[in-house]
PDB file of N, CA and C and ligand atoms in Angstrom:
ATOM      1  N   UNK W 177      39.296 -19.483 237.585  1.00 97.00           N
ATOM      2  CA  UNK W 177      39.935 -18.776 238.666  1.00 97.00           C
ATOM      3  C   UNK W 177      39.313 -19.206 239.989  1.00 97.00           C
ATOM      4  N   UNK W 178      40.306 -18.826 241.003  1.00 97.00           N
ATOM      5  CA  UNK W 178      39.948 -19.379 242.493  1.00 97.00           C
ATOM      6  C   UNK W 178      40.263 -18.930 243.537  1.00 97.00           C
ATOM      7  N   UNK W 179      39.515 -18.290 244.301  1.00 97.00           N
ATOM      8  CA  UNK W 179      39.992 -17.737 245.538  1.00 97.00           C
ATOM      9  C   UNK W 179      39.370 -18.195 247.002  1.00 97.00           C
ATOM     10  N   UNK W 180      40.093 -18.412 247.968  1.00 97.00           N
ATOM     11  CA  UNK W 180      39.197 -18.719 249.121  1.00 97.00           C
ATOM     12  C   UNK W 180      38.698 -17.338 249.720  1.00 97.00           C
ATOM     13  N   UNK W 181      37.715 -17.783 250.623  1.00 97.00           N
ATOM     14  CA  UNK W 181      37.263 -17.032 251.749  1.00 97.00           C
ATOM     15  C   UNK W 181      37.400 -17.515 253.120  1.00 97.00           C
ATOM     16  N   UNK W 182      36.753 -17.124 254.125  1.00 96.00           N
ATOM     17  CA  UNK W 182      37.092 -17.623 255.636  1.00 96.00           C
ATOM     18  C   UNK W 182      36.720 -19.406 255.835  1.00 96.00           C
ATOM     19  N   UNK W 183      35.742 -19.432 255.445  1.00 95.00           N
ATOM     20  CA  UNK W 183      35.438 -20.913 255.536  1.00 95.00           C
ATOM     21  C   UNK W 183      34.907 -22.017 254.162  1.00 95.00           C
ATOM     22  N   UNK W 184      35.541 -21.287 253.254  1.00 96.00           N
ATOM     23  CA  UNK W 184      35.028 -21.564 251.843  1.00 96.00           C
ATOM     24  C   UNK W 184      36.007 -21.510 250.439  1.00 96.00           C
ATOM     25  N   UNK W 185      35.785 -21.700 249.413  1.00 97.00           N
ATOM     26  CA  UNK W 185      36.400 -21.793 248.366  1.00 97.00           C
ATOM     27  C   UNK W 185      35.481 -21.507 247.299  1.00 97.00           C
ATOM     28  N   UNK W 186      35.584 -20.248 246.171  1.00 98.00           N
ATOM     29  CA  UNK W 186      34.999 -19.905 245.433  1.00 98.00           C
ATOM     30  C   UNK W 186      35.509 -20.112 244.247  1.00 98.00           C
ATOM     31  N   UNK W 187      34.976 -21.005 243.105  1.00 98.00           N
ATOM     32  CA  UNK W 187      35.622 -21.271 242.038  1.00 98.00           C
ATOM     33  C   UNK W 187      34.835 -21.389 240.549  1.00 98.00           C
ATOM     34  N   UNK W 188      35.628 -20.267 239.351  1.00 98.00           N
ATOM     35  CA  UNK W 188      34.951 -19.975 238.746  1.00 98.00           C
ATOM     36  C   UNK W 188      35.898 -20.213 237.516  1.00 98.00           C
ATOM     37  N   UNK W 189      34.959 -21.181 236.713  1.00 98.00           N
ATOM     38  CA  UNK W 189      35.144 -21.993 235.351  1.00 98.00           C
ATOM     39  C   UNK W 189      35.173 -20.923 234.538  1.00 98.00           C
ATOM     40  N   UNK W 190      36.585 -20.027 233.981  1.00 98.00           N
ATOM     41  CA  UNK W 190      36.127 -19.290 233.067  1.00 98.00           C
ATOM     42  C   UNK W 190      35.942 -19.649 231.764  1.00 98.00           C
ATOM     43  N   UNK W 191      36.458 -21.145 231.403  1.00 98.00           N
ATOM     44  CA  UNK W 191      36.221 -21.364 230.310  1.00 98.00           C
ATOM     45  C   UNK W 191      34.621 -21.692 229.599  1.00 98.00           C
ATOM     46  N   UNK W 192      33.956 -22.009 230.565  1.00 98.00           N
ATOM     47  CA  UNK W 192      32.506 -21.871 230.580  1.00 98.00           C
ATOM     48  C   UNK W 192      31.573 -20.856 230.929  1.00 98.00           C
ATOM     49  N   UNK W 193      32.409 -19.747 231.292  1.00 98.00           N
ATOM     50  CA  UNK W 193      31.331 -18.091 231.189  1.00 98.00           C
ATOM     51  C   UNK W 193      31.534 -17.587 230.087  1.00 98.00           C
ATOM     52  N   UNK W 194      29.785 -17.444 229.904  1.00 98.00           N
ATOM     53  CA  UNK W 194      29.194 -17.108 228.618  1.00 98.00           C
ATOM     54  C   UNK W 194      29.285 -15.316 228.752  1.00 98.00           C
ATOM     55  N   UNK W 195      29.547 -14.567 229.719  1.00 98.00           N
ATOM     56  CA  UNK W 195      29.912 -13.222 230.021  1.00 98.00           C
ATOM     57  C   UNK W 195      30.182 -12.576 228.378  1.00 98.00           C
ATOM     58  N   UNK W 196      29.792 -12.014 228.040  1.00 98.00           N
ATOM     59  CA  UNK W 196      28.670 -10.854 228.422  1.00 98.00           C
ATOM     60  C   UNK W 196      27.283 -11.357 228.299  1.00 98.00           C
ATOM     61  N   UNK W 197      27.039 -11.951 227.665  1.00 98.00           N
ATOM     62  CA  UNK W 197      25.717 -12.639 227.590  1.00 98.00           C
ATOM     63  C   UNK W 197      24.733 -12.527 228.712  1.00 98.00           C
ATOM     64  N   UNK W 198      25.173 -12.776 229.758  1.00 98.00           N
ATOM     65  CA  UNK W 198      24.438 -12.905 231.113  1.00 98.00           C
ATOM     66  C   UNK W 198      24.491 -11.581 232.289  1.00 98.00           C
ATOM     67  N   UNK W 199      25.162 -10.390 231.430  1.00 98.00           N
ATOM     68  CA  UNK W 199      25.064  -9.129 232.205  1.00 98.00           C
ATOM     69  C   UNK W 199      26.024  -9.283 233.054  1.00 98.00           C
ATOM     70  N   UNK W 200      26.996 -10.506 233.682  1.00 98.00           N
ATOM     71  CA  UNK W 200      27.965  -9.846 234.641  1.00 98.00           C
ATOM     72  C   UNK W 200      26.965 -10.126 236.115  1.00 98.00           C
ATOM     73  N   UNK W 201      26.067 -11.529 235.812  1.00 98.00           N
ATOM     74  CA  UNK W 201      24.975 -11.380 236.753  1.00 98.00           C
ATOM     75  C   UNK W 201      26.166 -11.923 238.224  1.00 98.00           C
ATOM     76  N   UNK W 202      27.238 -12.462 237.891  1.00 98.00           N
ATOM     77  CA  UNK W 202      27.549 -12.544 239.703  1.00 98.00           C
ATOM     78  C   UNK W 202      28.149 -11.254 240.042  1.00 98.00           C
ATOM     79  N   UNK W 203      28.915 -10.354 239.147  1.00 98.00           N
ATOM     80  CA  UNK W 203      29.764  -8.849 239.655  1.00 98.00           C
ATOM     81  C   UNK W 203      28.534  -8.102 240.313  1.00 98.00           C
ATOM     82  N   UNK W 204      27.057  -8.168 239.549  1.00 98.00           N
ATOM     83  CA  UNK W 204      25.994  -7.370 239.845  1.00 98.00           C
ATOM     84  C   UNK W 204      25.587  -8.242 241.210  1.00 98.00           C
ATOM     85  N   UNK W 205      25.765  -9.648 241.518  1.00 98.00           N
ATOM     86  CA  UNK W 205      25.126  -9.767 242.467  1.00 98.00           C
ATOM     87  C   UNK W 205      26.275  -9.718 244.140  1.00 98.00           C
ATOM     88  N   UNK W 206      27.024  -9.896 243.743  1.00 98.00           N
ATOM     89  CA  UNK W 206      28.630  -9.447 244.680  1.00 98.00           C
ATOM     90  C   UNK W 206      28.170  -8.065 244.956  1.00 98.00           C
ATOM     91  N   UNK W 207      27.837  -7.218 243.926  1.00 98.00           N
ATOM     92  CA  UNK W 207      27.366  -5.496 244.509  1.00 98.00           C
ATOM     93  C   UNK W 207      26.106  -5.459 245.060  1.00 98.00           C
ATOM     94  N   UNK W 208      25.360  -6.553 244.908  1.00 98.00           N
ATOM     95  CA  UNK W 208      24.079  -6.079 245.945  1.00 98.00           C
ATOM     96  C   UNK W 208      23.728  -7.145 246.828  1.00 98.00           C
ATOM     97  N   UNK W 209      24.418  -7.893 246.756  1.00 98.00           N
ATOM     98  CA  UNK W 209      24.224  -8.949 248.255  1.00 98.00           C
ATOM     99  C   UNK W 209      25.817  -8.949 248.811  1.00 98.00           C
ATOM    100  N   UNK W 210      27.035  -8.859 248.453  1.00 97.00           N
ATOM    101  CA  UNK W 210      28.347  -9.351 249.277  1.00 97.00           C
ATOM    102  C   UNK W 210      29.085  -7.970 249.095  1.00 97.00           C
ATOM    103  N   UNK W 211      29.972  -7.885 249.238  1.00 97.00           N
ATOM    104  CA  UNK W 211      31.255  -7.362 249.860  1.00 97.00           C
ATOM    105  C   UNK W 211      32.102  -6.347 248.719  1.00 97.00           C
ATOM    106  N   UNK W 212      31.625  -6.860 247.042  1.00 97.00           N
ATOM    107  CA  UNK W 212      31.883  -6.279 245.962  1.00 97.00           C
ATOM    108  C   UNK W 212      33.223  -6.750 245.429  1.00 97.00           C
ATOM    109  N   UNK W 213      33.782  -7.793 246.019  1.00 98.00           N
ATOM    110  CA  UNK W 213      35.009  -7.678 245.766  1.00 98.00           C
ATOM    111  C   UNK W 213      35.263  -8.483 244.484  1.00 98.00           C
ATOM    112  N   UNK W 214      34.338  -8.692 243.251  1.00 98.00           N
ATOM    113  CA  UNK W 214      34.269  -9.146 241.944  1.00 98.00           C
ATOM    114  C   UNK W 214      34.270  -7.911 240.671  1.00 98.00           C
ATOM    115  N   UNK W 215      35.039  -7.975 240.011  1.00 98.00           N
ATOM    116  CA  UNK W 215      35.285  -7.010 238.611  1.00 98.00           C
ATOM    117  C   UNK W 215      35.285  -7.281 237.787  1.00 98.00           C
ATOM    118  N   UNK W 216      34.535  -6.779 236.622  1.00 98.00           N
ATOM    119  CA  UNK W 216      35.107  -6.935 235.097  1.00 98.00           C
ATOM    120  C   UNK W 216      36.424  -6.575 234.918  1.00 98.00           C
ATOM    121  N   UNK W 217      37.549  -7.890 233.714  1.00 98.00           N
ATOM    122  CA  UNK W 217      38.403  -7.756 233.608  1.00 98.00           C
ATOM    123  C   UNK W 217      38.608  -8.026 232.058  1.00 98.00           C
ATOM    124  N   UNK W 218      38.729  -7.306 231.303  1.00 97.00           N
ATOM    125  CA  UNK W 218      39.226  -8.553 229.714  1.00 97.00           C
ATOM    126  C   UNK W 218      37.543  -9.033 229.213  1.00 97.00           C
ATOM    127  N   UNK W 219      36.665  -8.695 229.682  1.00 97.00           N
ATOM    128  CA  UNK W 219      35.501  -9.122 229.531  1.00 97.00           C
ATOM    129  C   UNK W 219      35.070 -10.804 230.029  1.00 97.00           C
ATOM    130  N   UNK W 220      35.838 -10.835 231.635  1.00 98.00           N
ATOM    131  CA  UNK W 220      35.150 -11.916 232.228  1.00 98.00           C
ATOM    132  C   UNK W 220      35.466 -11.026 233.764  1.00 98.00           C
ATOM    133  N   UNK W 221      34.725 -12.235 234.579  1.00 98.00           N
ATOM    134  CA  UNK W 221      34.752 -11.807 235.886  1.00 98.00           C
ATOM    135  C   UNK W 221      36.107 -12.168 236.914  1.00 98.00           C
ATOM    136  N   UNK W 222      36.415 -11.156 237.558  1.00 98.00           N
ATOM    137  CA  UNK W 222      37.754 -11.173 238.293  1.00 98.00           C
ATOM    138  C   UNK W 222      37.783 -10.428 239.365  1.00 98.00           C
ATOM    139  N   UNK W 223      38.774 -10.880 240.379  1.00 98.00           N
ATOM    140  CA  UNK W 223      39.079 -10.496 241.840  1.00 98.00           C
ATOM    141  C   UNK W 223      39.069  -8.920 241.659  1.00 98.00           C
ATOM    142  N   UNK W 224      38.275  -8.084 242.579  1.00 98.00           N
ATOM    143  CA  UNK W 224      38.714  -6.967 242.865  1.00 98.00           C
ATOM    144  C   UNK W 224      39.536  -6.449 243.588  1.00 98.00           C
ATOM    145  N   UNK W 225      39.733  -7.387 244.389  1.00 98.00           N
ATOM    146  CA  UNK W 225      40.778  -7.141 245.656  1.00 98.00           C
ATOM    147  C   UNK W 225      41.805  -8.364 245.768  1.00 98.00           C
ATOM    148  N   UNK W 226      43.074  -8.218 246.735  1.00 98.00           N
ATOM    149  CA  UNK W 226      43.677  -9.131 246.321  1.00 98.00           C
ATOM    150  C   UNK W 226      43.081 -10.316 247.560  1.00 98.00           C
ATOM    151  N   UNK W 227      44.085 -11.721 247.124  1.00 97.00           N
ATOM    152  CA  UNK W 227      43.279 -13.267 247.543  1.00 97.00           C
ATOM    153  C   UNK W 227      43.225 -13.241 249.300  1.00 97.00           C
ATOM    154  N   UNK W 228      44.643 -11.724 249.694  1.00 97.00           N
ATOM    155  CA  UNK W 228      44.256 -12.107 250.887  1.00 97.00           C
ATOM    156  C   UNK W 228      42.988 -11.154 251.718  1.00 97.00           C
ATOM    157  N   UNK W 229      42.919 -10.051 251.103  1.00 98.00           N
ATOM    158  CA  UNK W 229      41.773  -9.377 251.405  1.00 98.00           C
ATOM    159  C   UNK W 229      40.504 -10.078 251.273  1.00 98.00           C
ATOM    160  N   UNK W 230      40.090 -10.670 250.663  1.00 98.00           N
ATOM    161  CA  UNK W 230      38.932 -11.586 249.750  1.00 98.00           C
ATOM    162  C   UNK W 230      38.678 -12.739 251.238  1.00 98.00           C
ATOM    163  N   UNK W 231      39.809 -13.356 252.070  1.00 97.00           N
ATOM    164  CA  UNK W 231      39.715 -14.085 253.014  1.00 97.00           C
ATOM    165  C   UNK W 231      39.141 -13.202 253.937  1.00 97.00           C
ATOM    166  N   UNK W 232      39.089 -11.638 253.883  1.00 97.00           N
ATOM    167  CA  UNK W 232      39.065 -11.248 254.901  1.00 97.00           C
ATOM    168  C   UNK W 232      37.567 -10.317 255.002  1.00 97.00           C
ATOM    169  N   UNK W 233      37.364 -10.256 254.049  1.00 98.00           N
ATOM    170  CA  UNK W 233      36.318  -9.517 253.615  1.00 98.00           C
ATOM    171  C   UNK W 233      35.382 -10.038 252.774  1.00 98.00           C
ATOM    172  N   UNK W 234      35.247 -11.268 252.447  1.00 97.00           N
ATOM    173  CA  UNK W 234      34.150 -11.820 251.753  1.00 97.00           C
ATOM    174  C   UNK W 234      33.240 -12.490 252.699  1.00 97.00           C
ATOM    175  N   UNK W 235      31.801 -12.113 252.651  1.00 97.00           N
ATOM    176  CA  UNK W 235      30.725 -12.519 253.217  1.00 97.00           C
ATOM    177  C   UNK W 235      29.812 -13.948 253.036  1.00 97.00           C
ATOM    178  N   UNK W 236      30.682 -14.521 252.565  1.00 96.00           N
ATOM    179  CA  UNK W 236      29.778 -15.780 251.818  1.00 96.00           C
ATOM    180  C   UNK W 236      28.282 -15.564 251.658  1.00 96.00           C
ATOM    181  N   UNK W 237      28.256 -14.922 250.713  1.00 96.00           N
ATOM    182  CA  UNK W 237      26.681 -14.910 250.891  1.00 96.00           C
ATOM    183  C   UNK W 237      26.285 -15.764 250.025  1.00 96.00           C
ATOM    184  N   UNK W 238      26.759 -16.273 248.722  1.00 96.00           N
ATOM    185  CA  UNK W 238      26.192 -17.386 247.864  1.00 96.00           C
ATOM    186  C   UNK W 238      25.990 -16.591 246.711  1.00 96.00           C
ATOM    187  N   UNK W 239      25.763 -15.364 246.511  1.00 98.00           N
ATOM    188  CA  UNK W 239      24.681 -15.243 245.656  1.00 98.00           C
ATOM    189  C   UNK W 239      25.382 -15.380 244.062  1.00 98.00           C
ATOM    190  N   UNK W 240      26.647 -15.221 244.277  1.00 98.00           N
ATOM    191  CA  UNK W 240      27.399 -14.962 242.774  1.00 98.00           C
ATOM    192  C   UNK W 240      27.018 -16.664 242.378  1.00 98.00           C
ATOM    193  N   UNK W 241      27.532 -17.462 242.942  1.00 98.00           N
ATOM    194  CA  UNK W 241      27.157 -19.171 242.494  1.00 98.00           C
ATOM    195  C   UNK W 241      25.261 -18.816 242.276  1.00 98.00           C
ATOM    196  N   UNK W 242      24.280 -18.852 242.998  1.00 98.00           N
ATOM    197  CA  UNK W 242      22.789 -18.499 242.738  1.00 98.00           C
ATOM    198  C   UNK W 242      22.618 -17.923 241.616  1.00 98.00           C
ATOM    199  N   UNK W 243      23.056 -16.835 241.121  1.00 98.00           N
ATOM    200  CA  UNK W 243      23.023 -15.829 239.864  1.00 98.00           C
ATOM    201  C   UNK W 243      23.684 -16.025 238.475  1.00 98.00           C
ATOM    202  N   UNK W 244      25.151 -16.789 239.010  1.00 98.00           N
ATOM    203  CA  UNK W 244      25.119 -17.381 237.524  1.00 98.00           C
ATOM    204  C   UNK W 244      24.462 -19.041 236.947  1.00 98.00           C
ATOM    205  N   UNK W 245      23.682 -19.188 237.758  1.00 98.00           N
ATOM    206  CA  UNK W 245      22.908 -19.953 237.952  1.00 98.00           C
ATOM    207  C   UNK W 245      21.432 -19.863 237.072  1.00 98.00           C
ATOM    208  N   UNK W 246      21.342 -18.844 237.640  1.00 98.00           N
ATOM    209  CA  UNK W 246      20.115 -18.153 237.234  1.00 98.00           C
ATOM    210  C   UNK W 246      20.391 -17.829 235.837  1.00 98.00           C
ATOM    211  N   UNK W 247      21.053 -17.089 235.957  1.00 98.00           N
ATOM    212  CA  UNK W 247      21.103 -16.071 234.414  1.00 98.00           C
ATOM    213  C   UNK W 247      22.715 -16.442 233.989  1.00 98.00           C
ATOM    214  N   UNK W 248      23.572 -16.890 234.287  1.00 98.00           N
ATOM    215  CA  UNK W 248      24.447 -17.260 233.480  1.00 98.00           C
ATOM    216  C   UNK W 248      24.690 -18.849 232.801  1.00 98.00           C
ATOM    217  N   UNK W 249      25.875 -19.283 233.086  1.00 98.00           N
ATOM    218  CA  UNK W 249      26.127 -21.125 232.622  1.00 98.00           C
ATOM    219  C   UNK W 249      26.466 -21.269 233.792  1.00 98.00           C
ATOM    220  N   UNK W 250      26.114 -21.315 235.303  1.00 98.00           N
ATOM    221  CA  UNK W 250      26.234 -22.006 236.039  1.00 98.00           C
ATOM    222  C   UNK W 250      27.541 -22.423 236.118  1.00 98.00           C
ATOM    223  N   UNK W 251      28.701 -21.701 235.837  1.00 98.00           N
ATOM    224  CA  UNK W 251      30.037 -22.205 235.958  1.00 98.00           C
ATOM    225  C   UNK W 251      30.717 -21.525 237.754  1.00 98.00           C
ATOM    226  N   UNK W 252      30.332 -21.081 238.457  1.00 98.00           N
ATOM    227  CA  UNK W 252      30.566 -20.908 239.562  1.00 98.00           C
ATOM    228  C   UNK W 252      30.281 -21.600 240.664  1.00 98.00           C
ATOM    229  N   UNK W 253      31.121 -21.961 241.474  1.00 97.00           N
ATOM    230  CA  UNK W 253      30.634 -23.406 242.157  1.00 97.00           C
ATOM    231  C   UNK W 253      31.673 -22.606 243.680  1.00 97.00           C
ATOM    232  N   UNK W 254      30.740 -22.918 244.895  1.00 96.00           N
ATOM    233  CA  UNK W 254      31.266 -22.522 246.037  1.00 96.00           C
ATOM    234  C   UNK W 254      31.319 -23.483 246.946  1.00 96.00           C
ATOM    235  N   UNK W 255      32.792 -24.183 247.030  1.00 96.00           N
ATOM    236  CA  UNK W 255      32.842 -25.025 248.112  1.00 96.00           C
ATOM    237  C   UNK W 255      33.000 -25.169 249.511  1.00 96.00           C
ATOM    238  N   UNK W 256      32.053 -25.345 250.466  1.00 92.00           N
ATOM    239  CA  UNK W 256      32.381 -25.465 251.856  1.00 92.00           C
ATOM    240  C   UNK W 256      32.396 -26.680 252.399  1.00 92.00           C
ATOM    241  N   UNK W 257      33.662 -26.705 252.996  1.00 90.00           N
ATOM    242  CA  UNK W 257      33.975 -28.161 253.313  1.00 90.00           C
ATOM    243  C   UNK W 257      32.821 -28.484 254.883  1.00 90.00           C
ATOM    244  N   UNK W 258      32.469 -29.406 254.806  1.00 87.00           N
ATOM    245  CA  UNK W 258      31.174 -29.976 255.966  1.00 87.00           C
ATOM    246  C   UNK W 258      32.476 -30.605 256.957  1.00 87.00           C
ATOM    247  N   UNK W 259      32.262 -30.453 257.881  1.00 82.00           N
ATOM    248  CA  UNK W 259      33.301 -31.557 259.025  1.00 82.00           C
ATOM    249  C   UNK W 259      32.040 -32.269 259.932  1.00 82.00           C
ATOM    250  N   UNK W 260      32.318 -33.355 259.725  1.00 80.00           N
ATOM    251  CA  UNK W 260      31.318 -34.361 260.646  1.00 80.00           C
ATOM    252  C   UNK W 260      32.185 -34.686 261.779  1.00 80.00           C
ATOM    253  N   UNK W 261      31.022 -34.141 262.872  1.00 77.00           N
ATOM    254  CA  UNK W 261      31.738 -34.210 264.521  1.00 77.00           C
ATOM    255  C   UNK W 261      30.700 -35.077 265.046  1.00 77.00           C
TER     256      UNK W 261
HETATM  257  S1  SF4 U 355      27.474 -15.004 236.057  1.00 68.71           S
HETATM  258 FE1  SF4 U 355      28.589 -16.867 235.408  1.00 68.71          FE
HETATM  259  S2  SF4 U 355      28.556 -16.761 233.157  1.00 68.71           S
HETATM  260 FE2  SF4 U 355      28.101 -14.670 233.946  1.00 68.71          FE
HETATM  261  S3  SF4 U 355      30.072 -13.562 234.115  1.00 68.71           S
HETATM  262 FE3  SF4 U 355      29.689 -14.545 236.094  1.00 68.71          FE
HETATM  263  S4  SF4 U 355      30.778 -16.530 235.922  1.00 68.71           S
HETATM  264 FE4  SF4 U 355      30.497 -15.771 233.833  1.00 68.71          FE
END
């Protein structure tokens, strides 16, 4: 699954989350570093809000990519495009 944010693109391999295994470590880290807008769904992780709220209200903070990192399979990957001026 994939949703943007203001200057970014958040994209998450569900075929490679090991969920439950790893506690749900980006929903837990979306609730204590960003904006919350990640849910358990079906027993993987999913939009809480819809794609255009998520543009509007997501904080890029990183931490869901950092955390399943940490404690999950690293299947979350956050792209920000660089522009060379
Ligand atoms: S932290 Fe990674 S492995 Fe765990 S639920 Fe989130 S996406 Fe899946």
């Amino acid at each position: 699954m994939r949703f943007r944010t203001r200057t970014a693109e958040v994209i998450i391999n569900l075929d490679g989350c090991v969920a439950p295994d790893c506690g749900f470590a980006c929903v837990k880290a979306c609730r204590l570093y960003g904006r919350n807008i990640l849910k358990i769904e079906d027993g993987k992780p999913a939009l809480a809000v819809s794609p255009q709220e998520a543009v509007r209200i997501d904080n890029e903070c990183l931490a869901c990519e950092i955390y399943c990192q940490w404690y999950g399979s690293g299947v979350i990957e956050v792209r920000v495009p660089m522009e060379v001026v």
